[in-house]
Amino acid sequence: MAVKRFVLPPDCHGEGEITLSGNDFHYLCRVRRLKGGDSVPAMLADGSRYFLSLTERGTNTCRARVLPDPDTDRQGESGLEEIPPIEVYQAVPKGRALDDVVRRCVEAGVTRVVPVYTDFSVATAQPESSERNRREERLQRIARSAAEQCGAVRLPEIAPAVELSQIPSFAAKEDAAFFLHQEPLAEQSLHGYLEAAIRKVVLAVGPEGGFSPPELRLLEHKGFCPVYLGPQVLRAENAAFFAVAAIRVLLLERESWTTRNRQT
Amino acid sequence: MAVKRFVLPPDCHGEGEITLSGNDFHYLCRVRRLKGGDSVPAMLADGSRYFLSLTERGTNTCRARVLPDPDTDRQGESGLEEIPPIEVYQAVPKGRALDDVVRRCVEAGVTRVVPVYTDFSVATAQPESSERNRREERLQRIARSAAEQCGAVRLPEIAPAVELSQIPSFAAKEDAAFFLHQEPLAEQSLHGYLEAAIRKVVLAVGPEGGFSPPELRLLEHKGFCPVYLGPQVLRAENAAFFAVAAIRVLLLERESWTTRNRQT
């Protein structure tokens, strides 16, 4: 079972003393109920491991010492690192559904989430604004707290939102790039796509109305392949989680299955 | 893509005229914006198909005629029926998380959900009471609306909550019964369990604290096998959906993979 690690704040870069307030104070002193001398497993965003030892508890802030984790050599504590990273390009859904998508993606072990503006997205790209910054910060907070709760081995990256045309191409053979498609047009099964040794899985998830025909062409041009995961109509906040769950289990059990084509 | 069908109310048993009010009126006349003469695909809870044609629209109620679906012979419209049924025994989580579990289970194509009281459940069994009836009715409503939204081929059954000791045994070879386990103790992979021809998949999902040791013994005694789906710690409202997603995709692609053991 994964160890739940406190994610150290971005201004902390390793060993030393830090002061914590706000959500961090609340989590450590109220939720985890740490007292002076208590310590918890912690990590930097990149997954490097430490212990955090509480030295002083105030009313709204606390002081803590960041110590090396003696077990730091023990690789693959949770096995998560043995699975190739999974990136999700998620069409921005309406309302606050993106919060749920990010939370569940982190929980499902996604390593990077990139919100994408698409033709059928309700939300549209905004120029650099304080509202946009606030949104990005909220998603970062959500990702951090989800990572702590689910015992992630590193803090997943939540990238700033981009237009679909800005997403990179994944032409390399070792990158398995898919988009979800509602019809069983896919030439290959998910098993087929994930059979070869892969370096990274990239998943594009459309909005409620799906990707538009020009967007589908663009995605195929960028090396994304259609994948059909069944006839159920998934809500925007569930589609990525559904697909990632299946991808994770196929990768986790990669040694136990082979496709029928290979067999002959 | 699945056709979204209006689920006819329980007191409707097939062709004829019906009066609709409350949520049904709201859904048809406000959400779907039907006018007199318009019709929508509909079904009874068992999945038998009809058309519902609006004859009269009032302020809070409407009259509609239930007509035979001329395409009723077309089997497997959405392909959902080709996959063995999936039943979920879900430990009752705290608060309203069960609502989310039911909604997502229906969306993921689960055919039956049975809430279960377990040692580490916060909620406990209540004697027959109006509060209990209200809860059961709310879950039924949630399931019905989720089935309409996701184009289910029949209305999934939401059973009354039971104690873990009351759940049946699944000793038959054609029933694949699992419980989620946080450690990779499982002797077999999910692929291994789902490789044989199966009649039904049964999944038991524990509460936040997991099943207690006596409960684990009881489940194994009842024919449930442990399955490990990775190190991520899933919240109670996400665990069933994660597992069902993986199960669904493995079953959907059943023809495309084989386990390595079989191959040798």
PDB file of N, CA, C and O in Angstrom, chain A residues 1-60:
ATOM      1  N   MET A   1       0.839  -1.201   0.000  1.00  0.00           N
ATOM      2  CA  MET A   1       0.000   0.000   0.000  1.00  0.00           C
ATOM      3  C   MET A   1       0.872   1.247   0.000  1.00  0.00           C
ATOM      4  O   MET A   1       1.899   1.292   0.641  1.00  0.00           O
ATOM      5  N   ALA A   2       0.414   2.250  -0.728  1.00  0.00           N
ATOM      6  CA  ALA A   2       1.199   3.469  -0.879  1.00  0.00           C
ATOM      7  C   ALA A   2       1.303   4.214   0.447  1.00  0.00           C
ATOM      8  O   ALA A   2       0.371   4.206   1.256  1.00  0.00           O
ATOM      9  N   VAL A   3       2.448   4.848   0.671  1.00  0.00           N
ATOM     10  CA  VAL A   3       2.643   5.679   1.849  1.00  0.00           C
ATOM     11  C   VAL A   3       2.157   7.090   1.520  1.00  0.00           C
ATOM     12  O   VAL A   3       2.497   7.636   0.469  1.00  0.00           O
ATOM     13  N   LYS A   4       1.345   7.664   2.414  1.00  0.00           N
ATOM     14  CA  LYS A   4       0.866   9.024   2.160  1.00  0.00           C
ATOM     15  C   LYS A   4       1.950  10.012   2.563  1.00  0.00           C
ATOM     16  O   LYS A   4       2.365  10.035   3.711  1.00  0.00           O
ATOM     17  N   ARG A   5       2.426  10.797   1.639  1.00  0.00           N
ATOM     18  CA  ARG A   5       3.504  11.749   1.893  1.00  0.00           C
ATOM     19  C   ARG A   5       2.994  13.179   1.781  1.00  0.00           C
ATOM     20  O   ARG A   5       2.336  13.533   0.810  1.00  0.00           O
ATOM     21  N   PHE A   6       3.380  13.987   2.755  1.00  0.00           N
ATOM     22  CA  PHE A   6       3.097  15.420   2.713  1.00  0.00           C
ATOM     23  C   PHE A   6       3.925  16.029   1.581  1.00  0.00           C
ATOM     24  O   PHE A   6       5.117  15.768   1.471  1.00  0.00           O
ATOM     25  N   VAL A   7       3.279  16.797   0.714  1.00  0.00           N
ATOM     26  CA  VAL A   7       4.019  17.439  -0.376  1.00  0.00           C
ATOM     27  C   VAL A   7       4.564  18.774   0.129  1.00  0.00           C
ATOM     28  O   VAL A   7       3.792  19.669   0.493  1.00  0.00           O
ATOM     29  N   LEU A   8       5.892  18.900   0.190  1.00  0.00           N
ATOM     30  CA  LEU A   8       6.534  20.119   0.709  1.00  0.00           C
ATOM     31  C   LEU A   8       6.191  21.307  -0.187  1.00  0.00           C
ATOM     32  O   LEU A   8       6.029  21.146  -1.405  1.00  0.00           O
ATOM     33  N   PRO A   9       6.075  22.508   0.397  1.00  0.00           N
ATOM     34  CA  PRO A   9       5.694  23.679  -0.420  1.00  0.00           C
ATOM     35  C   PRO A   9       6.773  23.985  -1.471  1.00  0.00           C
ATOM     36  O   PRO A   9       7.938  23.634  -1.281  1.00  0.00           O
ATOM     37  N   PRO A  10       6.379  24.648  -2.561  1.00  0.00           N
ATOM     38  CA  PRO A  10       7.287  24.875  -3.688  1.00  0.00           C
ATOM     39  C   PRO A  10       8.554  25.635  -3.308  1.00  0.00           C
ATOM     40  O   PRO A  10       9.586  25.471  -3.946  1.00  0.00           O
ATOM     41  N   ASP A  11       8.489  26.481  -2.239  1.00  0.00           N
ATOM     42  CA  ASP A  11       9.687  27.250  -1.865  1.00  0.00           C
ATOM     43  C   ASP A  11      10.651  26.444  -0.997  1.00  0.00           C
ATOM     44  O   ASP A  11      11.677  26.953  -0.566  1.00  0.00           O
ATOM     45  N   CYS A  12      10.333  25.199  -0.718  1.00  0.00           N
ATOM     46  CA  CYS A  12      11.238  24.334   0.040  1.00  0.00           C
ATOM     47  C   CYS A  12      12.029  23.483  -0.956  1.00  0.00           C
ATOM     48  O   CYS A  12      11.458  22.917  -1.880  1.00  0.00           O
ATOM     49  N   HIS A  13      13.339  23.429  -0.786  1.00  0.00           N
ATOM     50  CA  HIS A  13      14.151  22.702  -1.769  1.00  0.00           C
ATOM     51  C   HIS A  13      14.950  21.566  -1.162  1.00  0.00           C
ATOM     52  O   HIS A  13      15.916  21.092  -1.736  1.00  0.00           O
ATOM     53  N   GLY A  14      14.574  21.142   0.029  1.00  0.00           N
ATOM     54  CA  GLY A  14      15.294  20.017   0.647  1.00  0.00           C
ATOM     55  C   GLY A  14      15.457  20.262   2.134  1.00  0.00           C
ATOM     56  O   GLY A  14      14.644  20.965   2.749  1.00  0.00           O
ATOM     57  N   GLU A  15      16.524  19.720   2.718  1.00  0.00           N
ATOM     58  CA  GLU A  15      16.724  19.774   4.162  1.00  0.00           C
ATOM     59  C   GLU A  15      16.797  21.204   4.708  1.00  0.00           C
ATOM     60  O   GLU A  15      17.272  22.100   4.030  1.00  0.00           O
ATOM     61  N   GLY A  16      16.319  21.379   5.938  1.00  0.00           N
ATOM     62  CA  GLY A  16      16.342  22.698   6.580  1.00  0.00           C
ATOM     63  C   GLY A  16      15.070  22.922   7.382  1.00  0.00           C
ATOM     64  O   GLY A  16      14.242  22.017   7.500  1.00  0.00           O
ATOM     65  N   GLU A  17      14.939  24.139   7.935  1.00  0.00           N
ATOM     66  CA  GLU A  17      13.724  24.454   8.702  1.00  0.00           C
ATOM     67  C   GLU A  17      12.760  25.279   7.875  1.00  0.00           C
ATOM     68  O   GLU A  17      13.185  26.152   7.110  1.00  0.00           O
ATOM     69  N   ILE A  18      11.478  24.986   7.984  1.00  0.00           N
ATOM     70  CA  ILE A  18      10.487  25.775   7.251  1.00  0.00           C
ATOM     71  C   ILE A  18       9.345  26.178   8.182  1.00  0.00           C
ATOM     72  O   ILE A  18       9.104  25.533   9.198  1.00  0.00           O
ATOM     73  N   THR A  19       8.666  27.239   7.785  1.00  0.00           N
ATOM     74  CA  THR A  19       7.466  27.667   8.504  1.00  0.00           C
ATOM     75  C   THR A  19       6.268  27.369   7.624  1.00  0.00           C
ATOM     76  O   THR A  19       6.291  27.635   6.418  1.00  0.00           O
ATOM     77  N   LEU A  20       5.242  26.769   8.199  1.00  0.00           N
ATOM     78  CA  LEU A  20       4.065  26.404   7.421  1.00  0.00           C
ATOM     79  C   LEU A  20       2.839  27.108   7.960  1.00  0.00           C
ATOM     80  O   LEU A  20       2.660  27.224   9.174  1.00  0.00           O
ATOM     81  N   SER A  21       1.971  27.543   7.041  1.00  0.00           N
ATOM     82  CA  SER A  21       0.742  28.213   7.474  1.00  0.00           C
ATOM     83  C   SER A  21      -0.398  27.767   6.548  1.00  0.00           C
ATOM     84  O   SER A  21      -0.215  26.881   5.725  1.00  0.00           O
ATOM     85  N   GLY A  22      -1.546  28.403   6.676  1.00  0.00           N
ATOM     86  CA  GLY A  22      -2.667  28.150   5.760  1.00  0.00           C
ATOM     87  C   GLY A  22      -3.057  26.685   5.683  1.00  0.00           C
ATOM     88  O   GLY A  22      -3.167  25.997   6.704  1.00  0.00           O
ATOM     89  N   ASN A  23      -3.248  26.216   4.452  1.00  0.00           N
ATOM     90  CA  ASN A  23      -3.675  24.831   4.234  1.00  0.00           C
ATOM     91  C   ASN A  23      -2.686  23.821   4.799  1.00  0.00           C
ATOM     92  O   ASN A  23      -3.081  22.764   5.281  1.00  0.00           O
ATOM     93  N   ASP A  24      -1.388  24.131   4.696  1.00  0.00           N
ATOM     94  CA  ASP A  24      -0.374  23.201   5.185  1.00  0.00           C
ATOM     95  C   ASP A  24      -0.479  23.029   6.694  1.00  0.00           C
ATOM     96  O   ASP A  24      -0.436  21.916   7.213  1.00  0.00           O
ATOM     97  N   PHE A  25      -0.617  24.176   7.378  1.00  0.00           N
ATOM     98  CA  PHE A  25      -0.787  24.128   8.828  1.00  0.00           C
ATOM     99  C   PHE A  25      -2.044  23.334   9.180  1.00  0.00           C
ATOM    100  O   PHE A  25      -2.030  22.459  10.037  1.00  0.00           O
ATOM    101  N   HIS A  26      -3.126  23.643   8.481  1.00  0.00           N
ATOM    102  CA  HIS A  26      -4.395  22.973   8.738  1.00  0.00           C
ATOM    103  C   HIS A  26      -4.262  21.457   8.569  1.00  0.00           C
ATOM    104  O   HIS A  26      -4.684  20.675   9.424  1.00  0.00           O
ATOM    105  N   TYR A  27      -3.630  21.065   7.471  1.00  0.00           N
ATOM    106  CA  TYR A  27      -3.496  19.631   7.179  1.00  0.00           C
ATOM    107  C   TYR A  27      -2.651  18.924   8.250  1.00  0.00           C
ATOM    108  O   TYR A  27      -3.055  17.896   8.790  1.00  0.00           O
ATOM    109  N   LEU A  28      -1.490  19.508   8.557  1.00  0.00           N
ATOM    110  CA  LEU A  28      -0.577  18.838   9.486  1.00  0.00           C
ATOM    111  C   LEU A  28      -1.085  18.860  10.924  1.00  0.00           C
ATOM    112  O   LEU A  28      -1.050  17.843  11.618  1.00  0.00           O
ATOM    113  N   CYS A  29      -1.557  20.034  11.372  1.00  0.00           N
ATOM    114  CA  CYS A  29      -1.894  20.183  12.788  1.00  0.00           C
ATOM    115  C   CYS A  29      -3.345  19.853  13.110  1.00  0.00           C
ATOM    116  O   CYS A  29      -3.648  19.383  14.199  1.00  0.00           O
ATOM    117  N   ARG A  30      -4.237  20.069  12.161  1.00  0.00           N
ATOM    118  CA  ARG A  30      -5.656  19.791  12.440  1.00  0.00           C
ATOM    119  C   ARG A  30      -6.048  18.424  11.913  1.00  0.00           C
ATOM    120  O   ARG A  30      -6.584  17.606  12.640  1.00  0.00           O
ATOM    121  N   VAL A  31      -5.747  18.143  10.624  1.00  0.00           N
ATOM    122  CA  VAL A  31      -6.176  16.876  10.036  1.00  0.00           C
ATOM    123  C   VAL A  31      -5.308  15.722  10.559  1.00  0.00           C
ATOM    124  O   VAL A  31      -5.819  14.740  11.085  1.00  0.00           O
ATOM    125  N   ARG A  32      -3.974  15.883  10.431  1.00  0.00           N
ATOM    126  CA  ARG A  32      -3.081  14.813  10.888  1.00  0.00           C
ATOM    127  C   ARG A  32      -2.788  14.895  12.394  1.00  0.00           C
ATOM    128  O   ARG A  32      -2.214  13.975  12.965  1.00  0.00           O
ATOM    129  N   ARG A  33      -3.141  16.005  13.005  1.00  0.00           N
ATOM    130  CA  ARG A  33      -2.997  16.222  14.460  1.00  0.00           C
ATOM    131  C   ARG A  33      -1.573  16.004  14.984  1.00  0.00           C
ATOM    132  O   ARG A  33      -1.366  15.359  16.013  1.00  0.00           O
ATOM    133  N   LEU A  34      -0.592  16.518  14.241  1.00  0.00           N
ATOM    134  CA  LEU A  34       0.794  16.391  14.680  1.00  0.00           C
ATOM    135  C   LEU A  34       1.065  17.303  15.876  1.00  0.00           C
ATOM    136  O   LEU A  34       0.542  18.403  15.952  1.00  0.00           O
ATOM    137  N   LYS A  35       1.922  16.806  16.784  1.00  0.00           N
ATOM    138  CA  LYS A  35       2.388  17.616  17.902  1.00  0.00           C
ATOM    139  C   LYS A  35       3.900  17.756  17.772  1.00  0.00           C
ATOM    140  O   LYS A  35       4.529  17.032  16.990  1.00  0.00           O
ATOM    141  N   GLY A  36       4.500  18.691  18.527  1.00  0.00           N
ATOM    142  CA  GLY A  36       5.954  18.892  18.491  1.00  0.00           C
ATOM    143  C   GLY A  36       6.676  17.557  18.650  1.00  0.00           C
ATOM    144  O   GLY A  36       6.358  16.779  19.561  1.00  0.00           O
ATOM    145  N   GLY A  37       7.630  17.285  17.754  1.00  0.00           N
ATOM    146  CA  GLY A  37       8.375  16.023  17.835  1.00  0.00           C
ATOM    147  C   GLY A  37       7.835  14.951  16.903  1.00  0.00           C
ATOM    148  O   GLY A  37       8.560  14.032  16.510  1.00  0.00           O
ATOM    149  N   ASP A  38       6.553  15.060  16.536  1.00  0.00           N
ATOM    150  CA  ASP A  38       5.971  14.084  15.594  1.00  0.00           C
ATOM    151  C   ASP A  38       6.545  14.312  14.198  1.00  0.00           C
ATOM    152  O   ASP A  38       6.887  15.434  13.847  1.00  0.00           O
ATOM    153  N   SER A  39       6.622  13.250  13.409  1.00  0.00           N
ATOM    154  CA  SER A  39       7.058  13.468  12.030  1.00  0.00           C
ATOM    155  C   SER A  39       6.230  12.644  11.046  1.00  0.00           C
ATOM    156  O   SER A  39       5.594  11.657  11.418  1.00  0.00           O
ATOM    157  N   VAL A  40       6.215  13.108   9.814  1.00  0.00           N
ATOM    158  CA  VAL A  40       5.452  12.434   8.751  1.00  0.00           C
ATOM    159  C   VAL A  40       6.348  12.274   7.521  1.00  0.00           C
ATOM    160  O   VAL A  40       7.238  13.088   7.294  1.00  0.00           O
ATOM    161  N   PRO A  41       6.087  11.224   6.707  1.00  0.00           N
ATOM    162  CA  PRO A  41       6.810  11.124   5.437  1.00  0.00           C
ATOM    163  C   PRO A  41       6.450  12.333   4.578  1.00  0.00           C
ATOM    164  O   PRO A  41       5.311  12.789   4.596  1.00  0.00           O
ATOM    165  N   ALA A  42       7.429  12.852   3.849  1.00  0.00           N
ATOM    166  CA  ALA A  42       7.190  14.026   3.005  1.00  0.00           C
ATOM    167  C   ALA A  42       7.950  13.859   1.697  1.00  0.00           C
ATOM    168  O   ALA A  42       8.756  12.936   1.556  1.00  0.00           O
ATOM    169  N   MET A  43       7.622  14.696   0.728  1.00  0.00           N
ATOM    170  CA  MET A  43       8.377  14.653  -0.531  1.00  0.00           C
ATOM    171  C   MET A  43       8.358  16.013  -1.206  1.00  0.00           C
ATOM    172  O   MET A  43       7.484  16.841  -0.961  1.00  0.00           O
ATOM    173  N   LEU A  44       9.356  16.229  -2.070  1.00  0.00           N
ATOM    174  CA  LEU A  44       9.312  17.394  -2.947  1.00  0.00           C
ATOM    175  C   LEU A  44       8.445  17.025  -4.151  1.00  0.00           C
ATOM    176  O   LEU A  44       8.113  15.852  -4.355  1.00  0.00           O
ATOM    177  N   ALA A  45       8.096  18.025  -4.950  1.00  0.00           N
ATOM    178  CA  ALA A  45       7.231  17.773  -6.102  1.00  0.00           C
ATOM    179  C   ALA A  45       7.811  16.709  -7.039  1.00  0.00           C
ATOM    180  O   ALA A  45       7.078  15.931  -7.643  1.00  0.00           O
ATOM    181  N   ASP A  46       9.142  16.632  -7.108  1.00  0.00           N
ATOM    182  CA  ASP A  46       9.765  15.659  -8.022  1.00  0.00           C
ATOM    183  C   ASP A  46       9.778  14.251  -7.463  1.00  0.00           C
ATOM    184  O   ASP A  46      10.280  13.326  -8.100  1.00  0.00           O
ATOM    185  N   GLY A  47       9.270  14.072  -6.236  1.00  0.00           N
ATOM    186  CA  GLY A  47       9.178  12.739  -5.659  1.00  0.00           C
ATOM    187  C   GLY A  47      10.331  12.398  -4.726  1.00  0.00           C
ATOM    188  O   GLY A  47      10.311  11.345  -4.091  1.00  0.00           O
ATOM    189  N   SER A  48      11.344  13.278  -4.591  1.00  0.00           N
ATOM    190  CA  SER A  48      12.449  12.936  -3.688  1.00  0.00           C
ATOM    191  C   SER A  48      11.937  12.982  -2.253  1.00  0.00           C
ATOM    192  O   SER A  48      11.146  13.842  -1.879  1.00  0.00           O
ATOM    193  N   ARG A  49      12.399  12.018  -1.460  1.00  0.00           N
ATOM    194  CA  ARG A  49      11.753  11.746  -0.176  1.00  0.00           C
ATOM    195  C   ARG A  49      12.468  12.297   1.028  1.00  0.00           C
ATOM    196  O   ARG A  49      13.681  12.246   1.116  1.00  0.00           O
ATOM    197  N   TYR A  50      11.656  12.772   1.974  1.00  0.00           N
ATOM    198  CA  TYR A  50      12.150  13.347   3.217  1.00  0.00           C
ATOM    199  C   TYR A  50      11.225  12.939   4.349  1.00  0.00           C
ATOM    200  O   TYR A  50      10.207  12.287   4.131  1.00  0.00           O
ATOM    201  N   PHE A  51      11.642  13.356   5.572  1.00  0.00           N
ATOM    202  CA  PHE A  51      10.721  13.332   6.693  1.00  0.00           C
ATOM    203  C   PHE A  51      10.521  14.756   7.145  1.00  0.00           C
ATOM    204  O   PHE A  51      11.448  15.571   7.065  1.00  0.00           O
ATOM    205  N   LEU A  52       9.328  15.064   7.605  1.00  0.00           N
ATOM    206  CA  LEU A  52       9.052  16.389   8.126  1.00  0.00           C
ATOM    207  C   LEU A  52       8.789  16.215   9.614  1.00  0.00           C
ATOM    208  O   LEU A  52       7.892  15.461  10.004  1.00  0.00           O
ATOM    209  N   SER A  53       9.599  16.902  10.432  1.00  0.00           N
ATOM    210  CA  SER A  53       9.464  16.757  11.879  1.00  0.00           C
ATOM    211  C   SER A  53       9.012  18.081  12.474  1.00  0.00           C
ATOM    212  O   SER A  53       9.672  19.113  12.313  1.00  0.00           O
ATOM    213  N   LEU A  54       7.883  18.070  13.174  1.00  0.00           N
ATOM    214  CA  LEU A  54       7.315  19.301  13.730  1.00  0.00           C
ATOM    215  C   LEU A  54       8.140  19.748  14.930  1.00  0.00           C
ATOM    216  O   LEU A  54       8.372  18.972  15.861  1.00  0.00           O
ATOM    217  N   THR A  55       8.601  21.009  14.909  1.00  0.00           N
ATOM    218  CA  THR A  55       9.404  21.482  16.039  1.00  0.00           C
ATOM    219  C   THR A  55       8.606  22.426  16.934  1.00  0.00           C
ATOM    220  O   THR A  55       8.800  22.459  18.142  1.00  0.00           O
ATOM    221  N   GLU A  56       7.701  23.174  16.367  1.00  0.00           N
ATOM    222  CA  GLU A  56       6.978  24.187  17.127  1.00  0.00           C
ATOM    223  C   GLU A  56       5.589  24.344  16.536  1.00  0.00           C
ATOM    224  O   GLU A  56       5.449  24.502  15.323  1.00  0.00           O
ATOM    225  N   ARG A  57       4.581  24.324  17.386  1.00  0.00           N
ATOM    226  CA  ARG A  57       3.219  24.503  16.879  1.00  0.00           C
ATOM    227  C   ARG A  57       2.611  25.766  17.448  1.00  0.00           C
ATOM    228  O   ARG A  57       2.476  25.895  18.671  1.00  0.00           O
ATOM    229  N   GLY A  58       2.243  26.702  16.564  1.00  0.00           N
ATOM    230  CA  GLY A  58       1.578  27.927  17.015  1.00  0.00           C
ATOM    231  C   GLY A  58       0.076  27.807  16.792  1.00  0.00           C
ATOM    232  O   GLY A  58      -0.460  26.713  16.654  1.00  0.00           O
ATOM    233  N   THR A  59      -0.614  28.944  16.760  1.00  0.00           N
ATOM    234  CA  THR A  59      -2.071  28.934  16.590  1.00  0.00           C
ATOM    235  C   THR A  59      -2.422  28.816  15.101  1.00  0.00           C
ATOM    236  O   THR A  59      -3.374  28.143  14.728  1.00  0.00           O
ATOM    237  N   ASN A  60      -1.667  29.499  14.256  1.00  0.00           N
ATOM    238  CA  ASN A  60      -1.967  29.493  12.825  1.00  0.00           C
ATOM    239  C   ASN A  60      -0.787  29.077  11.958  1.00  0.00           C
ATOM    240  O   ASN A  60      -0.911  28.982  10.749  1.00  0.00           O
TER     241      ASN A  60
END
